[in-house]
Amino acid sequence: MRNIVRAVEVNKYFDNFHALKDVSLEVNYGEVMCILGPSGSGKSTFLRCINQLEKVDRGGIWIDNELAGYRIAGNKLHPLSDRQIARQRLQTGMVFQRFNLFPHKTALENVIEGPCRVLLRPKREATEEAMALLERVGLSNKAHAYPQALSGGQQQRVAIARALAMKPKLMLFDEPTSALDPEMVGEVLAVMRTLAKEGTTMIVVTHEMGFAREVASQVVFMDEGRIIERGAPEDILLNPQNPRMQNFISAIL
Ligand code: ADP
Ligand code: MG
């Protein structure tokens, strides 16, 4: 099975604070991994390391068999240039808790921005593809709306379309529904469920247990910078072994 993500003993420090401690995992092509864990356990930091918003201090992350941030020549690691890192970063699409849309651009303009400016796609092609993506997230009728005229759930769906427009190999979601009013959570999860069924490789940090149980092929639970439990969702969520995970689950159910 081809792996899209392979993290090997990833360690990350913020000054003296040890934020990630020997985090290792693999995500195969077409798989959905859900990461659970209490606030401050290192979930966002780990996603940020995968897409190179943060630098790993020890260990390594391979995306589709390419080591993030380095080139291997002979027996040595050579740091990549900013430009090479920018190219690697295109392999991952990220959706944040806050939607981060450009406020002065319409939904459609938000979606074609990356393809036109970064991938240098012709505007007509990019627009056609963006319209298809907006359709996929149920927003073709909002293509010309500005973010402020959209609900939180709609903005988040535009953010998903915008990330998909770059055709990443891997989608990272960092608590994509945590900032939403409850009535909008469902529409965003529905889009993510569809992506999962279509075979999109995804890593999702979420507290949505129902989503994790239904969609995840693996679940990992992080605490204090470590993975302390991992497995199939039915095992992990229904029968957690670790007391910290038991507490966490009973607190949010
Ligand atoms: P989670 O997403 O699981 O809530 P984070 O990955 O955001 O956790 O943070 C893990 C720990 O690392 C927290 O204690 C946080 O305060 C710390 N941390 C995260 N980013 C930074 C940073 N840029 N500088 C210093 N500490 C940070
Ligand atoms: Mg976080």
PDB file of N, CA and C and ligand atoms in Angstrom, residues 39-40 42-45 97 174-175 205, ligand 2:
ATOM      1  N   SER A  39      -6.946  19.950  24.344  1.00  0.00           N
ATOM      2  CA  SER A  39      -6.312  21.194  23.944  1.00  0.00           C
ATOM      3  C   SER A  39      -4.870  21.224  24.463  1.00  0.00           C
ATOM      4  N   GLY A  40      -3.952  21.644  23.593  1.00  0.00           N
ATOM      5  CA  GLY A  40      -2.553  21.742  23.986  1.00  0.00           C
ATOM      6  C   GLY A  40      -1.768  20.459  23.836  1.00  0.00           C
ATOM      7  N   GLY A  42      -0.785  19.059  21.085  1.00  0.00           N
ATOM      8  CA  GLY A  42       0.160  19.081  19.967  1.00  0.00           C
ATOM      9  C   GLY A  42      -0.448  18.755  18.609  1.00  0.00           C
ATOM     10  N   LYS A  43      -1.769  18.678  18.546  1.00  0.00           N
ATOM     11  CA  LYS A  43      -2.435  18.296  17.297  1.00  0.00           C
ATOM     12  C   LYS A  43      -2.162  19.313  16.179  1.00  0.00           C
ATOM     13  N   SER A  44      -2.379  20.584  16.475  1.00  0.00           N
ATOM     14  CA  SER A  44      -2.156  21.609  15.446  1.00  0.00           C
ATOM     15  C   SER A  44      -0.679  21.685  15.073  1.00  0.00           C
ATOM     16  N   THR A  45       0.167  21.590  16.069  1.00  0.00           N
ATOM     17  CA  THR A  45       1.605  21.638  15.794  1.00  0.00           C
ATOM     18  C   THR A  45       2.006  20.519  14.838  1.00  0.00           C
ATOM     19  N   GLN A  97      -9.500  26.137  11.520  1.00  0.00           N
ATOM     20  CA  GLN A  97     -10.696  26.381  12.317  1.00  0.00           C
ATOM     21  C   GLN A  97     -11.382  27.675  11.860  1.00  0.00           C
ATOM     22  N   ASP A 174      -7.869  21.194  10.457  1.00  0.00           N
ATOM     23  CA  ASP A 174      -7.598  21.448  11.876  1.00  0.00           C
ATOM     24  C   ASP A 174      -8.858  21.978  12.560  1.00  0.00           C
ATOM     25  N   GLU A 175      -9.591  21.095  13.209  1.00  0.00           N
ATOM     26  CA  GLU A 175     -10.848  21.434  13.881  1.00  0.00           C
ATOM     27  C   GLU A 175     -11.740  22.308  12.998  1.00  0.00           C
ATOM     28  N   VAL A 205      -8.150  16.735  12.432  1.00  0.00           N
ATOM     29  CA  VAL A 205      -8.195  16.954  13.876  1.00  0.00           C
ATOM     30  C   VAL A 205      -9.618  17.372  14.203  1.00  0.00           C
TER      31      VAL A 205
HETATM   32 MG    MG B   2      -5.183  23.010  17.790  1.00  0.00          MG
END
